[in-house]
Coordinates of C-alpha atoms in Angstrom, one line a residue:
Chain P
M1 CA 41.9 54.1 24.8
I2 CA 42.3 54.8 28.5
L3 CA 40.4 56.6 31.8
G4 CA 42.7 58.2 34.4
I5 CA 40.9 59.0 37.3
D6 CA 43.0 61.4 40.1
I7 CA 41.0 61.0 43.4
G8 CA 42.6 63.6 45.8
G9 CA 42.1 65.1 49.0
T10 CA 41.8 68.7 47.5
K11 CA 40.5 68.1 43.7
C12 CA 39.7 65.1 41.5
A13 CA 40.3 65.2 37.5
A14 CA 39.3 62.6 35.2
V15 CA 41.4 62.4 32.0
L16 CA 41.4 60.4 28.6
G17 CA 44.5 58.8 27.1
T18 CA 46.8 56.3 24.9
S19 CA 48.9 54.1 25.8
E20 CA 51.7 56.0 24.9
G21 CA 50.8 58.7 27.9
E22 CA 49.2 60.8 25.9
V23 CA 46.0 63.0 27.4
L24 CA 43.3 64.0 24.7
E25 CA 41.0 65.6 27.1
R26 CA 40.8 66.4 30.9
R27 CA 38.6 67.8 33.5
A28 CA 39.0 68.1 36.8
M29 CA 36.5 69.1 39.8
P30 CA 36.8 70.4 43.4
T31 CA 36.9 67.5 46.0
E32 CA 34.9 69.0 48.3
A33 CA 36.1 66.3 50.9
D34 CA 33.4 67.2 53.2
A35 CA 30.6 66.1 51.5
G36 CA 31.1 62.2 52.0
W37 CA 32.0 59.5 49.7
R38 CA 29.2 58.9 47.9
D39 CA 28.8 62.9 46.9
I40 CA 32.1 62.7 45.5
V41 CA 31.6 59.3 43.7
D42 CA 28.4 60.2 42.5
R43 CA 29.9 63.7 41.1
L44 CA 33.0 61.7 39.4
L45 CA 31.3 59.0 37.9
Q46 CA 29.2 62.2 35.9
M47 CA 32.6 63.6 35.1
A48 CA 34.8 60.5 33.9
R49 CA 31.5 59.6 32.2
D50 CA 31.6 63.3 30.3
V51 CA 35.2 62.2 29.3
G52 CA 35.2 58.1 28.2
G53 CA 31.5 57.9 27.7
G54 CA 30.8 56.6 24.1
R55 CA 34.5 55.7 23.7
E56 CA 36.7 52.3 22.8
L57 CA 38.1 51.8 26.6
T58 CA 40.5 49.6 27.0
G59 CA 40.8 50.1 31.0
V60 CA 40.4 52.3 33.8
G61 CA 42.8 53.4 35.8
I62 CA 42.0 55.1 39.4
S63 CA 45.2 56.6 41.7
C64 CA 44.2 57.6 45.2
G65 CA 46.3 57.6 48.2
G66 CA 46.2 54.9 50.2
P67 CA 45.7 52.7 52.5
L68 CA 44.0 50.8 49.5
D69 CA 42.8 47.6 49.6
T70 CA 43.9 46.6 45.8
T71 CA 42.7 43.1 45.4
R72 CA 39.3 43.8 46.4
G73 CA 39.1 47.5 44.6
V74 CA 38.8 48.9 48.1
V75 CA 39.8 52.4 49.2
M76 CA 40.4 52.3 53.2
S77 CA 40.6 55.5 54.9
P78 CA 43.1 57.0 53.8
P79 CA 43.8 60.5 56.3
N80 CA 43.0 62.8 53.4
L81 CA 39.8 61.9 52.1
P82 CA 37.0 61.5 56.0
G83 CA 34.9 59.0 55.8
W84 CA 35.9 57.5 52.9
D85 CA 35.7 53.9 55.1
A86 CA 35.8 50.3 52.5
V87 CA 34.5 52.3 49.8
P88 CA 34.4 49.8 47.5
I89 CA 35.4 52.5 44.5
R90 CA 36.1 50.0 41.8
S91 CA 32.7 48.0 41.6
E92 CA 31.3 51.5 41.3
F93 CA 33.4 52.3 37.7
E94 CA 32.6 48.9 36.7
R95 CA 28.9 49.0 37.3
A96 CA 29.2 52.7 35.5
F97 CA 32.2 51.2 32.3
P98 CA 30.3 47.5 31.9
G99 CA 32.8 45.4 30.4
V100 CA 35.3 47.4 31.2
R101 CA 38.6 46.1 33.4
V102 CA 39.1 48.8 35.9
E103 CA 42.4 49.0 38.5
L104 CA 42.8 50.7 41.6
E105 CA 46.0 51.8 42.9
N106 CA 48.0 54.2 45.4
D107 CA 48.8 57.1 44.1
A108 CA 52.8 57.0 44.7
N109 CA 52.8 53.4 43.1
A110 CA 50.5 54.9 39.8
T111 CA 53.4 57.9 39.9
A112 CA 56.3 55.4 39.6
L113 CA 54.7 53.5 36.9
A114 CA 54.2 57.0 35.1
E115 CA 58.2 58.1 35.7
W116 CA 58.9 54.4 34.7
R117 CA 56.7 54.7 31.2
W118 CA 57.5 57.8 30.7
G119 CA 59.6 59.8 32.6
A120 CA 63.1 59.6 34.5
G121 CA 62.5 55.8 35.1
R122 CA 62.4 55.3 31.2
G123 CA 64.5 52.1 29.8
T124 CA 64.8 50.1 33.3
R125 CA 64.2 47.2 35.0
H126 CA 64.7 47.7 38.6
M127 CA 64.1 51.5 39.8
A128 CA 62.0 53.0 43.4
F129 CA 60.0 56.2 43.2
L130 CA 60.1 58.3 46.4
T131 CA 57.8 61.1 46.6
M132 CA 59.6 63.9 48.6
G133 CA 56.7 66.5 49.2
T134 CA 54.4 66.3 52.4
G135 CA 54.9 63.0 52.9
I136 CA 57.6 60.4 51.5
G137 CA 56.0 57.8 49.7
G138 CA 57.3 55.3 47.3
G139 CA 56.6 52.8 44.5
L140 CA 58.7 49.8 43.8
I141 CA 59.2 48.6 39.5
L142 CA 61.2 45.5 40.4
D143 CA 62.1 43.2 37.4
G144 CA 59.9 44.8 35.6
R145 CA 57.1 45.5 36.8
L146 CA 54.8 47.1 39.9
Y147 CA 55.8 45.4 43.7
R148 CA 53.1 46.0 45.6
G149 CA 53.7 43.7 48.7
A150 CA 51.9 41.1 50.5
N151 CA 49.3 43.6 51.6
D152 CA 49.8 46.8 49.5
L153 CA 52.3 48.2 51.7
A154 CA 55.8 47.8 49.6
G155 CA 58.2 50.9 49.1
E156 CA 57.1 52.9 52.3
V157 CA 60.7 53.9 51.8
G158 CA 59.9 57.3 54.2
H159 CA 58.8 54.8 57.2
Q160 CA 62.0 52.9 58.2
T161 CA 63.8 54.8 61.3
I162 CA 66.3 56.5 60.2
L163 CA 67.5 57.5 64.0
P164 CA 66.1 55.8 67.1
E165 CA 65.7 58.4 68.8
G166 CA 64.6 61.0 66.4
P167 CA 61.8 63.5 65.9
L168 CA 58.2 61.5 66.2
C169 CA 56.3 61.0 62.5
G170 CA 53.0 61.9 61.4
C171 CA 52.9 58.2 61.3
G172 CA 53.0 58.0 65.1
K173 CA 56.6 56.2 64.8
R174 CA 60.4 57.9 65.9
G175 CA 62.7 59.1 63.4
C176 CA 61.2 58.0 60.6
L177 CA 63.4 59.2 56.8
E178 CA 59.8 61.2 56.4
A179 CA 60.0 63.0 59.7
L180 CA 64.0 64.3 58.9
A181 CA 63.4 64.7 54.8
S182 CA 59.6 65.5 53.7
G183 CA 59.1 69.2 53.1
P184 CA 57.7 69.8 55.9
S185 CA 60.2 68.1 57.5
I186 CA 63.0 70.3 55.9
G187 CA 60.9 73.5 57.1
R188 CA 60.9 72.2 60.7
L189 CA 64.9 71.9 60.6
A190 CA 65.0 75.4 59.6
R191 CA 62.2 76.6 62.3
D192 CA 64.5 74.7 64.7
S193 CA 67.8 76.1 64.1
V194 CA 66.4 79.8 62.6
M195 CA 65.4 80.4 66.7
Y196 CA 68.9 80.5 67.7
G197 CA 70.2 84.0 66.3
R198 CA 70.9 82.2 62.6
G199 CA 69.4 82.1 59.1
R200 CA 68.1 85.9 58.6
R201 CA 67.5 85.4 54.8
V202 CA 65.2 82.8 55.4
L203 CA 63.3 84.7 58.1
E204 CA 63.5 87.4 56.0
L205 CA 62.2 85.2 52.7
A206 CA 58.6 83.9 55.1
G207 CA 58.3 87.6 56.1
G208 CA 59.6 87.4 59.4
K209 CA 57.7 84.8 60.6
V210 CA 59.1 82.3 62.2
A211 CA 56.4 79.9 62.0
D212 CA 56.0 81.0 58.0
I213 CA 59.3 79.0 57.0
T214 CA 58.4 76.1 55.3
A215 CA 60.8 74.2 52.3
R216 CA 60.1 77.1 49.7
Q217 CA 62.1 79.8 51.6
V218 CA 64.9 77.0 52.4
I219 CA 65.3 76.0 48.6
E220 CA 65.5 79.9 47.7
A221 CA 67.3 80.7 50.0
A222 CA 69.9 77.8 49.2
R223 CA 70.3 79.1 45.6
E224 CA 70.6 82.1 46.3
G225 CA 73.7 81.1 47.9
D226 CA 73.2 81.5 51.6
A227 CA 75.1 78.8 53.6
F228 CA 72.3 78.7 56.5
G229 CA 69.9 77.3 53.4
L230 CA 72.8 75.3 51.8
G231 CA 73.0 73.6 55.6
I232 CA 69.5 72.7 55.9
L233 CA 70.0 70.9 52.9
E234 CA 72.7 69.4 53.1
E235 CA 71.3 67.9 56.7
A236 CA 68.1 66.7 55.3
G237 CA 70.4 65.6 51.8
T238 CA 72.4 63.2 54.4
Y239 CA 69.6 61.4 56.2
M240 CA 67.9 60.5 52.8
G241 CA 71.2 59.6 51.8
I242 CA 71.2 56.8 54.9
G243 CA 68.1 56.2 53.5
L244 CA 68.5 55.8 50.4
A245 CA 71.4 54.0 50.9
N246 CA 69.5 51.2 52.9
L247 CA 67.1 51.1 49.6
I248 CA 69.9 50.4 47.7
Q249 CA 71.0 47.7 49.9
I250 CA 68.0 45.7 50.2
I251 CA 66.7 45.8 46.6
N252 CA 70.2 46.7 44.6
P253 CA 67.6 49.2 42.2
E254 CA 69.1 50.5 38.9
R255 CA 67.4 53.9 39.3
I256 CA 66.0 55.9 42.0
V257 CA 63.7 58.9 41.2
L258 CA 62.7 61.7 43.8
G259 CA 59.7 63.6 43.5
T260 CA 58.8 67.6 44.5
I261 CA 61.6 68.7 46.3
A262 CA 64.2 66.7 44.5
V263 CA 62.9 68.9 41.6
H264 CA 63.1 72.1 43.0
A265 CA 66.1 72.2 44.9
G266 CA 67.8 69.5 42.5
D267 CA 72.0 69.3 42.9
L268 CA 71.5 72.0 46.0
I269 CA 69.7 68.0 47.6
L270 CA 71.3 66.0 45.0
E271 CA 75.3 66.5 46.0
P272 CA 74.9 65.9 49.6
I273 CA 72.4 63.1 48.8
R274 CA 74.8 60.7 46.3
R275 CA 77.9 61.8 48.9
T276 CA 75.8 60.5 51.3
V277 CA 74.9 57.3 49.1
A278 CA 78.6 56.7 48.5
E279 CA 79.9 56.8 51.7
R280 CA 76.3 54.7 53.5
A281 CA 76.3 52.2 50.5
W282 CA 78.7 49.0 48.9
A283 CA 80.2 51.1 45.6
R284 CA 79.5 48.3 43.5
A285 CA 75.5 48.7 44.1
V286 CA 76.6 52.5 43.7
E287 CA 77.9 53.1 40.8
R288 CA 75.1 50.4 39.5
C289 CA 72.5 53.3 40.6
T290 CA 71.6 56.6 39.4
I291 CA 70.0 58.9 41.5
V292 CA 67.3 61.6 39.9
P293 CA 64.6 63.8 40.1
A294 CA 61.0 63.3 38.8
E295 CA 60.8 64.4 35.0
L296 CA 56.6 64.4 34.8
G297 CA 55.8 67.4 36.9
D298 CA 52.5 68.8 37.0
R299 CA 51.4 66.1 34.8
A300 CA 52.4 63.3 37.1
Q301 CA 48.8 62.7 38.4
D302 CA 47.1 62.4 35.6
L303 CA 49.7 59.8 33.6
A304 CA 50.0 58.5 36.4
A305 CA 46.4 56.7 36.3
L306 CA 46.7 56.2 32.7
A307 CA 50.2 54.5 33.9
L308 CA 47.9 52.0 35.3
M309 CA 46.0 50.5 32.5
A310 CA 49.3 51.3 29.6
Chain U
M1 CA 68.0 14.6 39.5
I2 CA 70.2 17.5 40.5
L3 CA 73.7 17.9 41.1
G4 CA 74.4 20.8 43.8
I5 CA 78.0 21.7 44.8
D6 CA 78.1 23.5 47.7
I7 CA 81.4 25.7 47.9
G8 CA 82.6 27.0 51.6
G9 CA 85.9 28.9 52.8
T10 CA 86.7 25.6 55.0
K11 CA 85.1 23.0 53.1
C12 CA 83.0 21.6 50.1
A13 CA 80.5 19.2 49.4
A14 CA 78.5 18.0 46.7
V15 CA 75.3 16.1 46.7
L16 CA 72.7 14.5 44.6
G17 CA 69.2 15.2 45.3
T18 CA 66.2 15.4 43.9
S19 CA 63.9 18.3 43.3
E20 CA 61.4 17.2 46.1
G21 CA 64.8 18.4 48.5
E22 CA 65.5 14.3 48.8
V23 CA 69.2 14.1 49.2
L24 CA 70.5 10.9 47.7
E25 CA 74.0 10.7 47.7
R26 CA 76.4 13.3 49.5
R27 CA 80.6 13.6 49.4
A28 CA 82.4 16.4 50.3
M29 CA 85.9 17.6 51.0
P30 CA 88.3 19.6 52.7
T31 CA 88.6 23.5 50.5
E32 CA 91.9 23.8 51.6
A33 CA 91.7 27.3 50.3
D34 CA 95.9 28.5 50.4
A35 CA 95.5 25.7 47.0
G36 CA 94.3 28.4 44.5
W37 CA 91.4 28.1 42.6
R38 CA 92.5 25.5 39.7
D39 CA 93.3 22.6 42.2
I40 CA 90.3 23.4 44.6
V41 CA 87.9 23.5 41.0
D42 CA 89.9 20.8 39.7
R43 CA 89.5 18.2 42.8
L44 CA 85.7 19.5 43.0
L45 CA 85.5 18.8 39.8
Q46 CA 86.5 15.1 40.3
M47 CA 84.2 14.9 43.7
A48 CA 81.0 16.0 41.2
R49 CA 82.0 13.5 38.7
D50 CA 82.3 10.7 41.6
V51 CA 78.6 11.9 42.5
G52 CA 77.2 12.3 39.5
G53 CA 78.7 11.1 36.6
G54 CA 76.5 8.8 34.8
R55 CA 72.9 10.2 36.0
E56 CA 70.3 11.9 34.2
L57 CA 70.8 15.4 35.3
T58 CA 68.8 17.7 34.7
G59 CA 70.6 20.8 36.4
V60 CA 73.7 21.5 38.3
G61 CA 72.9 24.1 41.2
I62 CA 76.1 25.5 42.5
S63 CA 76.1 27.4 45.9
C64 CA 79.1 30.2 46.8
G65 CA 79.9 33.2 48.7
G66 CA 79.3 36.0 47.1
P67 CA 80.7 38.5 45.4
L68 CA 79.3 36.8 42.5
D69 CA 78.4 37.2 38.4
T70 CA 75.7 35.2 38.2
T71 CA 74.7 36.1 34.5
R72 CA 77.9 35.1 33.4
G73 CA 78.5 32.2 36.1
V74 CA 81.5 34.0 37.2
V75 CA 83.0 34.3 40.5
M76 CA 84.1 37.1 42.2
S77 CA 87.1 37.2 44.9
P78 CA 84.9 36.0 48.1
P79 CA 87.1 36.9 51.3
N80 CA 86.4 33.3 52.2
L81 CA 88.0 31.8 48.8
P82 CA 91.7 34.1 48.4
G83 CA 92.5 34.6 44.9
W84 CA 89.5 33.4 43.3
D85 CA 89.6 36.8 40.7
A86 CA 86.8 36.3 38.3
V87 CA 86.7 32.6 38.7
P88 CA 84.2 31.0 35.3
I89 CA 82.9 28.5 37.5
R90 CA 80.1 27.8 35.8
S91 CA 82.0 27.6 32.1
E92 CA 83.9 24.5 34.2
F93 CA 80.9 22.7 35.6
E94 CA 79.4 23.4 32.0
R95 CA 82.4 21.7 29.9
A96 CA 82.1 18.4 32.7
F97 CA 78.7 18.0 32.1
P98 CA 78.0 18.8 28.4
G99 CA 74.4 20.2 27.7
V100 CA 73.3 20.1 31.1
R101 CA 72.6 23.3 32.4
V102 CA 74.6 25.3 35.2
E103 CA 73.3 28.0 38.0
L104 CA 75.7 29.6 40.0
E105 CA 73.7 31.5 42.9
N106 CA 75.8 33.0 46.3
D107 CA 75.0 31.0 49.3
A108 CA 72.5 33.5 51.0
N109 CA 70.1 33.9 48.1
A110 CA 70.5 30.2 47.8
T111 CA 69.6 29.5 51.3
A112 CA 66.6 31.4 51.0
L113 CA 65.2 29.5 48.0
A114 CA 65.6 26.1 49.6
E115 CA 64.1 27.3 53.0
W116 CA 61.3 29.2 50.7
R117 CA 61.0 25.3 48.6
W118 CA 61.6 23.1 51.6
G119 CA 61.8 25.2 54.9
A120 CA 60.1 28.1 57.0
G121 CA 59.2 29.7 54.0
R122 CA 57.3 27.2 52.8
G123 CA 53.9 28.3 51.2
T124 CA 54.8 32.1 50.9
R125 CA 54.8 34.5 48.1
H126 CA 57.1 37.0 49.8
M127 CA 59.5 35.7 52.1
A128 CA 62.8 37.6 53.1
F129 CA 65.5 34.5 54.6
L130 CA 68.1 36.6 56.7
T131 CA 71.3 34.8 57.8
M132 CA 72.1 35.5 61.4
G133 CA 76.0 33.9 62.3
T134 CA 79.4 35.8 61.0
G135 CA 77.8 37.9 59.7
I136 CA 73.9 38.8 58.7
G137 CA 73.6 37.9 54.3
G138 CA 70.1 37.9 52.8
G139 CA 68.0 36.7 50.0
L140 CA 64.6 37.8 49.2
I141 CA 61.5 36.2 47.9
L142 CA 59.4 38.7 45.9
D143 CA 56.5 37.5 44.0
G144 CA 57.4 34.1 44.4
R145 CA 60.8 33.7 43.1
L146 CA 64.4 34.9 43.7
Y147 CA 64.9 38.3 43.4
R148 CA 68.4 39.6 42.9
G149 CA 68.3 43.3 42.2
A150 CA 70.5 44.9 39.1
N151 CA 74.4 43.6 40.0
D152 CA 73.3 40.4 42.6
L153 CA 73.7 42.4 45.3
A154 CA 69.9 42.8 46.5
G155 CA 68.6 41.6 50.1
E156 CA 72.1 42.9 51.6
V157 CA 69.6 43.8 54.2
G158 CA 72.5 43.0 56.9
H159 CA 74.6 46.7 55.7
Q160 CA 71.7 48.8 55.7
T161 CA 72.9 51.4 58.2
I162 CA 71.1 51.1 62.4
L163 CA 73.0 53.4 63.8
P164 CA 74.5 56.1 61.8
E165 CA 78.0 56.5 64.4
G166 CA 77.7 53.2 65.2
P167 CA 80.7 50.6 65.6
L168 CA 82.7 50.0 62.3
C169 CA 81.3 47.4 60.1
G170 CA 83.6 44.7 58.4
C171 CA 82.5 46.0 55.0
G172 CA 84.3 49.3 55.9
K173 CA 80.7 51.3 57.2
R174 CA 79.8 52.5 60.3
G175 CA 76.6 51.3 62.3
C176 CA 75.4 48.6 59.9
L177 CA 72.8 46.0 61.0
E178 CA 75.9 43.5 60.8
A179 CA 77.8 45.3 63.1
L180 CA 74.9 45.0 65.5
A181 CA 73.5 42.0 65.3
S182 CA 75.9 39.8 64.4
G183 CA 77.2 36.4 65.9
P184 CA 80.1 37.8 66.6
S185 CA 78.9 41.6 67.5
I186 CA 76.2 39.5 70.1
G187 CA 80.4 38.6 70.9
R188 CA 81.5 42.4 71.1
L189 CA 78.3 43.3 72.9
A190 CA 78.8 41.3 75.8
R191 CA 83.0 41.3 75.9
D192 CA 82.7 45.7 76.0
S193 CA 79.9 44.9 78.9
V194 CA 81.5 42.4 81.0
M195 CA 84.6 44.2 81.7
Y196 CA 82.8 46.7 83.9
G197 CA 82.0 44.2 86.3
R198 CA 78.8 42.7 84.8
G199 CA 78.1 38.9 83.3
R200 CA 79.7 36.6 85.6
R201 CA 78.2 34.4 84.8
V202 CA 79.4 35.0 80.6
L203 CA 82.9 35.5 82.1
E204 CA 82.8 32.0 83.7
L205 CA 81.3 29.9 81.3
A206 CA 84.1 31.6 78.6
G207 CA 86.9 29.8 81.3
G208 CA 87.3 33.4 82.8
K209 CA 89.1 35.0 79.6
V210 CA 87.0 38.3 78.1
A211 CA 88.6 37.5 74.6
D212 CA 87.1 33.9 74.6
I213 CA 83.5 35.2 75.1
T214 CA 81.4 34.8 72.7
A215 CA 77.3 34.4 71.0
R216 CA 78.0 30.5 72.5
Q217 CA 78.1 32.0 76.5
V218 CA 76.0 34.4 76.0
I219 CA 73.5 32.3 75.0
E220 CA 73.7 29.6 77.2
A221 CA 73.9 32.0 80.2
A222 CA 70.6 33.5 78.9
R223 CA 69.0 30.6 78.8
E224 CA 69.8 29.7 82.3
G225 CA 67.8 32.8 83.3
D226 CA 71.1 34.9 83.6
A227 CA 70.2 39.4 84.0
F228 CA 73.5 40.0 81.5
G229 CA 72.9 37.7 79.0
L230 CA 69.4 38.3 78.2
G231 CA 70.0 41.8 78.2
I232 CA 73.2 41.7 75.7
L233 CA 70.1 39.1 73.6
E234 CA 68.0 42.3 73.8
E235 CA 70.6 44.6 72.8
A236 CA 71.0 42.8 70.1
G237 CA 67.4 42.1 69.4
T238 CA 66.5 45.6 69.4
Y239 CA 69.0 46.7 66.6
M240 CA 67.9 43.5 64.9
G241 CA 64.3 44.5 65.1
I242 CA 64.6 48.3 63.2
G243 CA 66.5 46.3 61.0
L244 CA 63.4 44.0 60.3
A245 CA 61.5 46.9 60.7
N246 CA 63.2 48.4 57.9
L247 CA 62.8 45.4 55.4
I248 CA 58.7 45.5 56.1
Q249 CA 58.2 48.7 55.2
I250 CA 60.4 48.5 52.1
I251 CA 59.5 45.0 50.7
N252 CA 56.4 44.1 53.1
P253 CA 57.3 40.4 53.3
E254 CA 54.5 37.5 54.2
R255 CA 57.4 35.8 56.5
I256 CA 61.1 36.4 57.7
V257 CA 63.4 33.6 58.1
L258 CA 66.5 34.2 60.6
G259 CA 69.1 31.5 60.9
T260 CA 72.0 30.4 63.3
I261 CA 71.6 33.6 66.2
A262 CA 68.0 32.9 65.7
V263 CA 68.1 29.2 65.4
H264 CA 69.8 28.8 68.5
A265 CA 68.7 31.7 71.1
G266 CA 65.3 30.8 70.0
D267 CA 62.6 33.4 71.5
L268 CA 65.7 35.1 73.8
I269 CA 66.1 37.0 70.8
L270 CA 62.8 36.5 68.7
E271 CA 61.2 38.6 71.3
P272 CA 62.9 41.7 72.1
I273 CA 62.9 41.6 67.8
R274 CA 59.3 40.9 67.1
R275 CA 58.8 43.4 70.0
T276 CA 60.9 45.9 68.4
V277 CA 59.3 45.7 64.8
A278 CA 55.9 46.0 66.3
E279 CA 57.1 49.0 67.9
R280 CA 59.0 50.3 64.5
A281 CA 56.9 49.0 62.0
W282 CA 53.2 49.6 60.4
A283 CA 50.6 47.7 62.1
R284 CA 49.0 46.2 59.1
A285 CA 52.0 45.0 57.3
V286 CA 53.4 43.8 61.0
E287 CA 50.2 41.5 61.5
R288 CA 50.8 40.4 57.7
C289 CA 54.5 39.1 58.8
T290 CA 55.7 36.0 60.6
I291 CA 59.1 35.8 62.0
V292 CA 60.1 32.3 62.6
P293 CA 63.7 30.8 63.2
A294 CA 64.5 28.3 59.9
E295 CA 63.8 25.0 59.6
L296 CA 66.7 23.8 57.2
G297 CA 69.4 24.0 60.1
D298 CA 73.0 21.8 58.6
R299 CA 70.9 20.1 55.5
A300 CA 70.8 23.9 54.6
Q301 CA 74.2 23.7 52.3
D302 CA 73.3 21.4 50.6
L303 CA 69.3 21.7 50.4
A304 CA 71.0 25.5 48.7
A305 CA 72.6 24.0 46.1
L306 CA 69.7 21.5 44.9
A307 CA 67.4 24.2 45.5
L308 CA 68.8 26.6 42.7
M309 CA 67.9 23.5 40.0
A310 CA 64.2 22.6 41.8

């Protein structure tokens, strides 16, 4: 029996589950991030005790946005949790669950583990998982285990440079993959192009307001066969394809699992991604690697926390 | 006692050494690549028996240019060994040295192991080695062991895309790091620029012939303080820096060890590399990673073969 704790900027959850990824019980709460870390952690511990108290636990897995220091089990100022400066979350849970092993891991790595154990990465030895939502984070499973790197920063595939003079990324660098192919970047690509009189259907779906165009309307229009929407996904998919080709040249994985946007847009974005990968990476490595959408969907967050101890 | 076999396009060597990287005996021969694989392998086996026969061997390590199939111990048509199509080199040596373990590995991976055990990568757990000579090959040591990927193609850092519309690479793709920062690419950058009337000193060092300019004259001029030579190394170093920043974002290594050009040009190219890395990769990952020239020099090839069994 494993206790999984998922800490997010808007909601937190505690799940009780098995090492086969079966969820037996689940509670959630709004984070209320402004309340400060002490208050949030106290409510989290209470919820954890409600779910896991009195059970024979083999471990507690905590999944949280980075940056983290996983060796010390400390949360280091993630952007979505203001005021969490060096919060010793692991020792808080160790005190609440004496004698139970507690692991802290960043959410992208934890989701990579979950997709590898129970989702689209099952049965592989070398796999990369990339979120493709608000940002492009990632986790690497190499030689059959999570690879963290020298200080927990491995797998940040979204912050490789694709266009040296490209748009500014949220991370402060220029031309990152995330600045070209994440959800918000797809929205921006569309907003920048719609202004030249193109993209009427996308604009219509956004209620006629350019500022309200997001990846959602782009994907919806593309699904209807709209050329503008398809073109935007083609452009973002091409950038993503270059990034994945580089990843393939460097780690030669068997499988790349892509989150949110790839799940929603499916082949509309996977097709340009795969085509670009075939152009940009070596054939022998490309033939060995399948690029697929994630499988766990809404269950990913809960399973991510469980996967840490499974 | 280890027998190390280095197979190259122009020369081959057999060395007897220890697991501490001490070379006790060494023989070499010209490859005469046109002679065909059967003839070359026969001469190689004879040389190996001369050096290692009658010794108590713990293993035979064979280092050879890729592509290889290391699982089956087979050489698959390397460009520098014409006619070597699926040569079962491991079983040839297993027959010659019954009961002794034989390992085949590509030369970049083998050199990475040697630099990690006995050179500039000593004491690290996560290290990348990149040749920076005729090509930009590479080898990765992750979590304290050689990482090969799904089919022996991991570490091909030189064939990530740096400029999507950049120059054609020898591998057939466009804008690869190797097409922008290898030895021949540095020569080409200089030849392309010297034609506009700049770079007199470099041209002079090449005997006045544009076609004879190579990385050697560029480095020599830069050493004298020549602005043109320095500018070319700055340009190549910037491209290399982007490639290493991407590598750092993906594998978060503790150390990156750079071969040939970095050894010869030293800070003249390492300085722009390090500056670009600091601009293009995340500060927390950059602070954790040192970028240094290789240390093994002329001994690298011999030690690479030994490192496979050390």
